XYZ file of C-alpha atoms in Angstrom:
311
model
C -22.103 -9.468 -2.553
C -22.053 -5.884 -1.346
C -24.744 -4.814 -3.827
C -27.338 -7.077 -2.172
C -26.047 -6.821 1.412
C -27.648 -5.289 4.503
C -24.654 -2.951 4.515
C -25.724 -1.565 1.158
C -29.456 -1.492 1.918
C -29.462 -0.215 5.480
C -26.115 1.439 6.202
C -25.122 3.183 2.973
C -26.485 6.680 2.376
C -26.657 8.944 -0.643
C -23.851 11.454 -1.127
C -26.502 13.857 -2.419
C -27.647 14.344 1.188
C -24.390 14.989 3.075
C -26.151 16.125 6.286
C -28.254 12.984 6.675
C -25.895 11.443 9.250
C -25.775 14.643 11.273
C -29.573 14.719 11.301
C -29.729 11.102 12.545
C -27.175 11.834 15.264
C -28.961 15.024 16.297
C -32.219 13.105 16.594
C -30.483 10.500 18.777
C -28.958 13.245 20.922
C -32.253 15.096 21.330
C -34.098 11.915 22.282
C -31.727 11.387 25.185
C -31.829 15.009 26.354
C -35.623 15.189 26.085
C -36.130 11.893 27.910
C -33.821 12.629 30.801
C -34.735 16.300 30.764
C -38.254 15.271 31.774
C -36.861 13.170 34.603
C -34.764 16.097 35.810
C -37.536 18.644 35.327
C -37.836 19.155 39.076
C -34.080 19.660 39.301
C -33.431 22.231 36.533
C -29.929 22.929 37.809
C -28.958 19.436 36.649
C -29.872 20.003 32.997
C -26.737 22.053 32.447
C -24.742 18.850 32.868
C -25.892 17.415 29.549
C -23.154 17.236 26.937
C -23.628 19.393 23.879
C -24.022 17.650 20.542
C -20.502 18.796 19.604
C -19.047 17.376 22.828
C -20.730 14.052 22.122
C -19.232 13.812 18.657
C -15.844 14.888 19.982
C -15.888 12.043 22.487
C -16.928 9.531 19.820
C -13.883 10.629 17.797
C -11.601 10.413 20.841
C -12.550 6.786 21.380
C -12.276 5.949 17.679
C -8.627 6.770 18.045
C -8.423 4.895 21.317
C -9.912 1.845 19.611
C -7.376 2.123 16.783
C -4.544 2.292 19.331
C -5.973 -0.704 21.202
C -6.198 -2.754 17.984
C -2.640 -1.899 16.965
C -1.285 -3.038 20.306
C -3.426 -6.161 20.522
C -1.780 -9.533 21.086
C -1.969 -11.731 19.133
C -2.145 -9.244 16.215
C -5.643 -8.654 14.894
C -6.439 -9.305 11.207
C -7.462 -6.217 9.245
C -11.010 -7.489 8.719
C -11.544 -7.731 12.474
C -10.480 -4.114 12.911
C -12.606 -2.927 9.987
C -15.692 -4.746 11.242
C -15.182 -3.374 14.764
C -15.136 0.175 13.398
C -18.318 -0.461 11.430
C -20.092 -1.734 14.559
C -18.863 1.192 16.653
C -19.841 3.844 14.126
C -23.244 2.258 13.478
C -23.901 2.016 17.212
C -23.377 5.736 17.751
C -25.713 6.672 14.943
C -28.555 5.424 17.143
C -27.176 5.771 20.664
C -25.982 8.708 22.726
C -22.638 8.574 24.521
C -24.617 9.751 27.554
C -26.505 6.472 27.410
C -23.527 4.211 26.663
C -19.990 5.378 27.340
C -17.652 4.758 24.355
C -14.974 3.317 26.648
C -17.420 0.488 27.406
C -18.595 0.013 23.825
C -15.426 -0.096 21.731
C -13.862 -3.179 23.429
C -17.109 -5.072 22.863
C -17.091 -4.026 19.190
C -13.572 -5.428 18.816
C -14.525 -8.695 20.547
C -17.626 -8.950 18.347
C -15.428 -8.372 15.290
C -13.222 -11.296 16.370
C -16.238 -13.588 16.639
C -17.894 -12.601 13.376
C -14.656 -12.678 11.394
C -13.868 -16.101 12.941
C -10.708 -14.991 14.672
C -11.094 -17.468 17.476
C -10.259 -16.000 20.860
C -12.004 -16.844 24.100
C -13.148 -13.882 26.171
C -10.519 -14.783 28.780
C -7.816 -14.618 26.105
C -9.239 -11.362 24.783
C -9.137 -9.534 28.128
C -5.458 -10.405 28.598
C -4.957 -7.209 26.572
C -6.163 -5.184 29.573
C -4.433 -4.585 32.869
C -4.955 -7.498 35.249
C -6.992 -5.415 37.702
C -9.511 -4.570 34.948
C -9.914 -8.012 33.368
C -12.870 -9.327 35.337
C -14.717 -6.044 34.851
C -14.077 -6.235 31.102
C -15.440 -9.785 30.926
C -18.672 -8.678 32.590
C -18.884 -5.527 30.484
C -18.394 -7.333 27.161
C -20.903 -10.051 28.011
C -23.515 -7.471 29.022
C -22.941 -5.117 26.066
C -22.674 -7.657 23.277
C -26.413 -8.112 22.753
C -27.008 -4.371 23.217
C -24.715 -3.648 20.274
C -26.104 -6.452 18.124
C -29.655 -5.171 18.631
C -28.630 -1.560 17.981
C -27.087 -2.475 14.623
C -30.211 -4.512 13.768
C -28.372 -7.858 13.796
C -26.532 -6.764 10.635
C -23.207 -8.363 11.487
C -21.752 -9.218 8.078
C -19.378 -6.451 7.032
C -17.898 -5.890 3.580
C -14.494 -4.352 4.238
C -12.166 -2.817 1.622
C -9.246 -5.148 2.400
C -10.262 -8.019 0.116
C -10.886 -5.711 -2.883
C -7.433 -4.214 -2.335
C -5.799 -7.625 -2.709
C -7.874 -8.363 -5.792
C -7.069 -5.033 -7.421
C -3.327 -5.398 -6.857
C -3.330 -8.932 -8.295
C -5.334 -7.736 -11.304
C -2.998 -4.781 -11.812
C 0.048 -7.033 -11.691
C -1.455 -9.414 -14.242
C -2.831 -6.881 -16.717
C -0.463 -3.933 -16.475
C 2.887 -4.995 -15.002
C 4.458 -2.171 -17.020
C 2.885 0.364 -14.634
C 4.392 -1.143 -11.484
C 7.464 0.871 -10.579
C 7.495 0.122 -6.841
C 7.138 -3.240 -5.048
C 3.727 -3.681 -3.466
C 5.271 -4.221 -0.028
C 6.300 -0.561 -0.171
C 2.838 0.497 -1.294
C 0.808 -1.386 1.342
C 1.850 0.684 4.397
C 0.454 3.785 2.665
C -2.701 1.885 1.721
C -3.231 0.852 5.349
C -2.507 4.358 6.591
C -5.164 5.691 4.220
C -7.701 3.120 5.418
C -7.011 3.969 9.038
C -7.971 7.563 8.261
C -11.070 6.346 6.401
C -12.385 4.845 9.631
C -12.041 8.211 11.358
C -14.553 9.637 8.871
C -18.045 8.820 7.585
C -16.720 7.504 4.263
C -17.935 3.952 5.035
C -21.530 5.239 5.174
C -21.393 6.750 1.681
C -19.116 4.658 -0.526
C -18.742 1.008 -1.539
C -15.776 -1.020 -0.210
C -14.414 -1.438 -3.751
C -14.427 2.348 -4.248
C -12.650 2.865 -0.931
C -10.099 0.204 -1.899
C -9.398 1.856 -5.248
C -9.066 5.281 -3.611
C -6.544 3.854 -1.132
C -4.463 2.262 -3.894
C -4.507 5.393 -6.054
C -3.399 7.436 -3.053
C -0.598 5.024 -2.182
C 0.835 4.609 -5.695
C 0.792 8.362 -6.291
C 2.828 8.823 -3.107
C 5.349 6.375 -4.618
C 5.606 8.320 -7.866
C 3.445 5.911 -9.851
C 0.295 6.435 -11.886
C -2.199 3.718 -12.779
C -4.834 5.938 -14.380
C -4.579 4.106 -17.695
C -5.213 0.775 -15.926
C -8.318 2.184 -14.240
C -9.740 3.744 -17.396
C -8.781 1.007 -19.865
C -8.634 -2.238 -17.905
C -10.765 -1.852 -14.797
C -13.818 0.369 -15.225
C -16.324 0.368 -18.078
C -16.429 3.714 -19.891
C -20.081 4.390 -19.039
C -19.342 3.961 -15.318
C -16.038 5.798 -15.281
C -17.406 9.303 -14.451
C -19.305 7.937 -11.432
C -16.255 6.081 -10.150
C -13.963 9.076 -10.656
C -16.398 11.274 -8.723
C -16.511 8.718 -5.890
C -12.710 8.430 -5.728
C -12.329 12.202 -5.607
C -14.943 12.411 -2.870
C -13.239 9.767 -0.735
C -9.762 11.230 -1.121
C -11.040 14.734 -0.391
C -12.673 13.608 2.868
C -9.625 11.628 3.988
C -7.237 14.406 3.029
C -9.113 16.788 5.310
C -9.208 14.558 8.384
C -8.316 16.876 11.222
C -8.793 16.147 14.879
C -7.270 18.232 17.605
C -7.814 17.704 21.286
C -5.975 17.969 24.568
C -6.034 15.862 27.735
C -7.567 18.865 29.488
C -10.394 19.122 26.946
C -11.114 15.400 27.140
C -11.003 15.540 30.941
C -13.616 18.298 31.063
C -15.983 16.416 28.755
C -15.469 13.158 30.660
C -16.181 14.913 33.976
C -19.347 16.389 32.530
C -20.354 12.990 31.151
C -19.990 11.372 34.569
C -22.765 13.659 35.823
C -25.207 13.252 32.951
C -24.750 9.667 31.779
C -27.411 7.028 32.291
C -26.223 5.288 35.450
C -28.359 2.247 34.698
C -25.874 1.479 31.905
C -22.810 2.245 34.026
C -21.358 -1.064 35.183
C -19.662 0.662 38.150
C -22.798 2.373 39.510
C -25.228 1.367 42.255
C -28.097 1.915 39.797
C -26.621 -0.807 37.595
C -25.700 -3.180 40.403
C -28.865 -3.037 42.506
C -31.282 -4.711 40.016
C -28.703 -7.444 39.394
C -28.308 -8.074 43.128
C -32.100 -8.303 43.546
C -32.317 -10.737 40.623
C -29.514 -12.878 42.073
C -31.264 -12.852 45.443
C -34.521 -14.043 43.888
C -32.681 -16.804 42.058
C -31.126 -17.913 45.347
C -34.581 -17.988 46.976
C -35.967 -20.112 44.149
C -33.060 -22.486 44.493
C -33.658 -22.807 48.241
C -37.373 -23.467 47.782
C -36.722 -26.229 45.296
């Protein structure tokens, strides 16, 4: 149950403190800058290469959309729960990690693969990387294997995700049983709008503030209203107890307001400038293509070979 889950206890925050996530992210950002600022103290000209906090968050948003595009084009098609769980892992990861420490392009594929495993959508890693260009597949295998435990540790081993998709199915079945008189449009015409709403949800911080059932209800209310239907009487008379109704209404309004105001504008030029800056200030020890990453692994492999020879 969501009410007793790690998602509720550790990853859901009070709407009364709307800046709490920004404060956590700022702390994460400052930890990176302070740590590597000390290392670069003797080379002050290098400190200007750090991303700003705003550039970091912009890049996180860029790769949220890249992950969504990747999931939509995935073959075989990914179940909704896999996609939802992947977004939860990705967004949790970047609460506690800087993009200068771990590049989002390396993290989001691992989040999707982890979502497949946890949601029991059985794909081998070799099958998974078929969704990348052939020249990148071996690199992606190595990257996913190396980043999987990093992500799991960063999200505190809290892998079970309560997504809004199951509540949506339950609510629509309940609506059909209790108030068929309110259904003016077939559900197969409603669902595309529901899914579109949920896609926008994952581009926001809604999942950190509201329960999956509240998000599901907000998505349905949005979709049916777009189809000229109203199910307010079902919600107030058949679904929610009167003493809890004001709280639920406030939550639904909050969710729909946030989603309605999702705006993200960028250009290839803007992304290119941030990416170029990131290449200079990122932690090369976590860059799979760098000498700093490769050298310790080569030394370790050499030592293993020596041990094997001695034996």
